GROMACS .gro file of C-alpha atoms in nm:
model
  188
    1LEU     CA    1   1.524  -0.075   1.136
    2LYS     CA    2   1.753  -0.007   0.840
    3LEU     CA    3   1.881  -0.365   0.844
    4LEU     CA    4   1.529  -0.507   0.845
    5GLN     CA    5   1.431  -0.268   0.565
    6ARG     CA    6   1.728  -0.387   0.360
    7PHE     CA    7   1.631  -0.751   0.413
    8GLY     CA    8   1.270  -0.664   0.338
    9ALA     CA    9   1.365  -0.512   0.003
   10GLN     CA   10   1.482  -0.859  -0.105
   11LEU     CA   11   1.154  -1.035  -0.019
   12THR     CA   12   0.962  -1.224  -0.283
   13PRO     CA   13   0.645  -1.435  -0.267
   14ASP     CA   14   0.865  -1.734  -0.348
   15ARG     CA   15   0.971  -1.735   0.018
   16PRO     CA   16   0.671  -1.634   0.233
   17GLU     CA   17   0.840  -1.745   0.556
   18ASP     CA   18   1.100  -1.471   0.510
   19LEU     CA   19   0.822  -1.213   0.508
   20LYS     CA   20   0.682  -1.359   0.827
   21ILE     CA   21   1.017  -1.345   1.004
   22ILE     CA   22   1.084  -0.983   0.909
   23VAL     CA   23   0.733  -0.864   0.993
   24GLU     CA   24   0.744  -1.044   1.329
   25ASP     CA   25   1.080  -0.882   1.405
   26LEU     CA   26   0.941  -0.540   1.316
   27ARG     CA   27   0.634  -0.604   1.534
   28SER     CA   28   0.850  -0.697   1.831
   29PHE     CA   29   1.025  -0.360   1.810
   30MET     CA   30   0.692  -0.179   1.784
   31SER     CA   31   0.576  -0.323   2.113
   32SER     CA   32   0.888  -0.227   2.304
   33ASN     CA   33   0.921   0.097   2.497
   34ILE     CA   34   1.021   0.324   2.213
   35PRO     CA   35   0.891   0.669   2.127
   36PRO     CA   36   0.571   0.676   1.916
   37THR     CA   37   0.747   0.846   1.626
   38VAL     CA   38   0.996   0.561   1.603
   39SER     CA   39   0.725   0.299   1.650
   40GLU     CA   40   0.536   0.455   1.359
   41GLN     CA   41   0.837   0.399   1.134
   42PHE     CA   42   0.819   0.027   1.208
   43SER     CA   43   0.449   0.024   1.125
   44ARG     CA   44   0.508   0.206   0.796
   45THR     CA   45   0.787  -0.036   0.710
   46ILE     CA   46   0.553  -0.332   0.766
   47GLU     CA   47   0.294  -0.163   0.547
   48SER     CA   48   0.541  -0.100   0.264
   49LEU     CA   49   0.680  -0.456   0.281
   50LEU     CA   50   0.331  -0.607   0.267
   51LEU     CA   51   0.232  -0.374  -0.014
   52ALA     CA   52   0.533  -0.470  -0.228
   53TYR     CA   53   0.482  -0.838  -0.150
   54CYS     CA   54   0.113  -0.827  -0.250
   55GLU     CA   55   0.199  -0.644  -0.572
   56ALA     CA   56   0.441  -0.925  -0.662
   57LEU     CA   57   0.192  -1.210  -0.607
   58THR     CA   58   0.090  -1.404  -0.918
   59ALA     CA   59  -0.116  -1.714  -0.989
   60GLN     CA   60   0.206  -1.917  -0.999
   61HIS     CA   61   0.277  -1.861  -0.630
   62THR     CA   62   0.181  -2.118  -0.367
   63ALA     CA   63  -0.123  -2.104  -0.143
   64ASP     CA   64   0.115  -2.032   0.149
   65ALA     CA   65   0.250  -1.730  -0.038
   66TRP     CA   66  -0.103  -1.597  -0.087
   67GLU     CA   67  -0.214  -1.669   0.268
   68MET     CA   68   0.082  -1.505   0.439
   69PRO     CA   69  -0.003  -1.136   0.382
   70GLY     CA   70  -0.363  -1.170   0.505
   71ASP     CA   71  -0.249  -1.346   0.818
   72LEU     CA   72   0.026  -1.092   0.887
   73MET     CA   73  -0.203  -0.795   0.819
   74LYS     CA   74  -0.443  -0.914   1.089
   75ARG     CA   75  -0.166  -0.955   1.343
   76ALA     CA   76   0.045  -0.654   1.257
   77PHE     CA   77  -0.242  -0.406   1.251
   78ASP     CA   78  -0.471  -0.559   1.515
   79GLY     CA   79  -0.764  -0.589   1.277
   80GLN     CA   80  -0.720  -0.229   1.155
   81THR     CA   81  -0.541  -0.305   0.830
   82PRO     CA   82  -0.474   0.008   0.622
   83ALA     CA   83  -0.711   0.032   0.328
   84VAL     CA   84  -0.424   0.060   0.081
   85LEU     CA   85  -0.307  -0.291   0.177
   86LEU     CA   86  -0.651  -0.444   0.147
   87GLU     CA   87  -0.701  -0.276  -0.190
   88GLN     CA   88  -0.370  -0.409  -0.320
   89LEU     CA   89  -0.449  -0.760  -0.199
   90GLN     CA   90  -0.783  -0.737  -0.380
   91ARG     CA   91  -0.615  -0.613  -0.700
   92SER     CA   92  -0.373  -0.904  -0.683
   93CYS     CA   93  -0.662  -1.149  -0.638
   94LEU     CA   94  -0.844  -1.003  -0.935
   95ARG     CA   95  -0.550  -1.106  -1.154
   96LEU     CA   96  -0.616  -1.470  -1.064
   97PRO     CA   97  -0.757  -1.677  -1.351
   98LEU     CA   98  -1.043  -1.922  -1.305
   99THR     CA   99  -0.791  -2.205  -1.271
  100SER     CA  100  -0.668  -2.044  -0.948
  101GLU     CA  101  -1.003  -2.037  -0.772
  102LYS     CA  102  -0.864  -2.226  -0.470
  103THR     CA  103  -0.614  -1.946  -0.419
  104LEU     CA  104  -0.898  -1.694  -0.412
  105TRP     CA  105  -1.053  -1.884  -0.120
  106VAL     CA  106  -0.721  -1.885   0.068
  107VAL     CA  107  -0.719  -1.505   0.060
  108PHE     CA  108  -1.095  -1.477   0.115
  109ARG     CA  109  -1.062  -1.642   0.459
  110HIS     CA  110  -0.853  -1.348   0.581
  111MET     CA  111  -1.091  -1.074   0.467
  112SER     CA  112  -1.388  -0.927   0.642
  113PRO     CA  113  -1.709  -1.087   0.512
  114ASP     CA  114  -1.829  -0.777   0.328
  115LEU     CA  115  -1.492  -0.713   0.165
  116GLY     CA  116  -1.466  -1.081   0.072
  117VAL     CA  117  -1.810  -1.085  -0.089
  118ALA     CA  118  -1.724  -0.774  -0.291
  119LEU     CA  119  -1.402  -0.943  -0.405
  120VAL     CA  120  -1.587  -1.259  -0.511
  121ARG     CA  121  -1.846  -1.062  -0.706
  122THR     CA  122  -1.581  -0.862  -0.890
  123TRP     CA  123  -1.372  -1.172  -0.960
  124LEU     CA  124  -1.676  -1.352  -1.101
  125LEU     CA  125  -1.757  -1.056  -1.326
  126MET     CA  126  -1.400  -1.010  -1.446
  127ASN     CA  127  -1.374  -1.377  -1.534
  128ASN     CA  128  -1.726  -1.396  -1.678
  129ALA     CA  129  -1.781  -1.692  -1.445
  130ALA     CA  130  -2.117  -1.629  -1.278
  131ALA     CA  131  -2.295  -1.857  -1.528
  132ASP     CA  132  -2.095  -2.160  -1.410
  133VAL     CA  133  -2.335  -2.335  -1.172
  134ASP     CA  134  -2.067  -2.542  -0.997
  135ARG     CA  135  -1.855  -2.233  -0.936
  136MET     CA  136  -2.155  -2.035  -0.810
  137GLU     CA  137  -2.241  -2.318  -0.573
  138ARG     CA  138  -1.888  -2.306  -0.428
  139CYS     CA  139  -1.906  -1.929  -0.404
  140ALA     CA  140  -2.242  -1.944  -0.228
  141ARG     CA  141  -2.102  -2.196   0.020
  142HIS     CA  142  -1.796  -1.983   0.098
  143VAL     CA  143  -1.998  -1.662   0.128
  144HIS     CA  144  -2.250  -1.835   0.355
  145THR     CA  145  -1.970  -1.968   0.577
  146ALA     CA  146  -1.793  -1.631   0.595
  147LYS     CA  147  -2.102  -1.432   0.683
  148GLY     CA  148  -2.263  -1.705   0.890
  149GLU     CA  149  -2.602  -1.662   0.734
  150HIS     CA  150  -2.787  -1.828   0.447
  151ALA     CA  151  -2.913  -1.492   0.324
  152ALA     CA  152  -2.559  -1.405   0.214
  153ALA     CA  153  -2.561  -1.695  -0.034
  154LEU     CA  154  -2.904  -1.592  -0.157
  155ASP     CA  155  -2.780  -1.234  -0.201
  156LEU     CA  156  -2.494  -1.363  -0.416
  157LEU     CA  157  -2.732  -1.558  -0.641
  158ARG     CA  158  -2.971  -1.264  -0.666
  159TRP     CA  159  -2.676  -1.041  -0.750
  160ALA     CA  160  -2.577  -1.277  -1.034
  161GLU     CA  161  -2.931  -1.268  -1.171
  162SER     CA  162  -2.945  -0.889  -1.143
  163ARG     CA  163  -2.630  -0.873  -1.358
  164GLY     CA  164  -2.820  -1.049  -1.635
  165VAL     CA  165  -2.606  -1.360  -1.620
  166ARG     CA  166  -2.701  -1.587  -1.906
  167ILE     CA  167  -2.719  -1.944  -1.785
  168PRO     CA  168  -2.659  -2.196  -2.064
  169ALA     CA  169  -2.971  -2.400  -2.143
  170GLU     CA  170  -2.804  -2.723  -2.032
  171SER     CA  171  -2.738  -2.570  -1.687
  172ALA     CA  172  -3.072  -2.396  -1.634
  173GLN     CA  173  -3.220  -2.681  -1.430
  174ARG     CA  174  -2.912  -2.704  -1.206
  175TRP     CA  175  -2.916  -2.324  -1.154
  176ARG     CA  176  -3.281  -2.342  -1.052
  177LYS     CA  177  -3.207  -2.631  -0.816
  178LEU     CA  178  -2.919  -2.435  -0.656
  179TYR     CA  179  -3.134  -2.124  -0.624
  180LEU     CA  180  -3.421  -2.314  -0.462
  181SER     CA  181  -3.184  -2.498  -0.229
  182VAL     CA  182  -3.033  -2.171  -0.109
  183LEU     CA  183  -3.378  -2.013  -0.083
  184ARG     CA  184  -3.504  -2.303   0.134
  185ALA     CA  185  -3.200  -2.283   0.361
  186THR     CA  186  -3.257  -1.910   0.402
  187ALA     CA  187  -3.624  -1.960   0.487
  188GLU     CA  188  -3.540  -2.217   0.755
   0.00000   0.00000   0.00000
């Protein structure tokens, strides 16, 4: 455990495969026949490694670097990821500028639908981006896919309107077209 912790302290998002190797090694020890108190130490080590890794993520890191923690969280915690990890991953995503939107969707895929939608809404607000019709269309598509229902996309558009988003005059017709398209799909 101490050796893996020492290696883990040297991890950076520049080498996401190293994180995967160490977490997988820690997981293999957790599943062996060891006392629960010892097994818990391995779990806490995984949590602290993932937490530090997520804190270090920036927009300059690769999509693989951003995808790795979400993937490992699902496997290491059997779908019961500690809230502190999810919160840190969200905080890291909220530092992403508009130019890193694709990275947001890489992380979004590994979140529960409700958590992902909340992240998207906050990211849009923080970046003052809800008035961008093309971006909202992409967001609606991703939210619809994640939740598996057209109403989720409609909820996102209604949320944007409830926030008093000011659509530029030159985009008003496209916004209306997007809204009606999503509304029709929901009605069907």
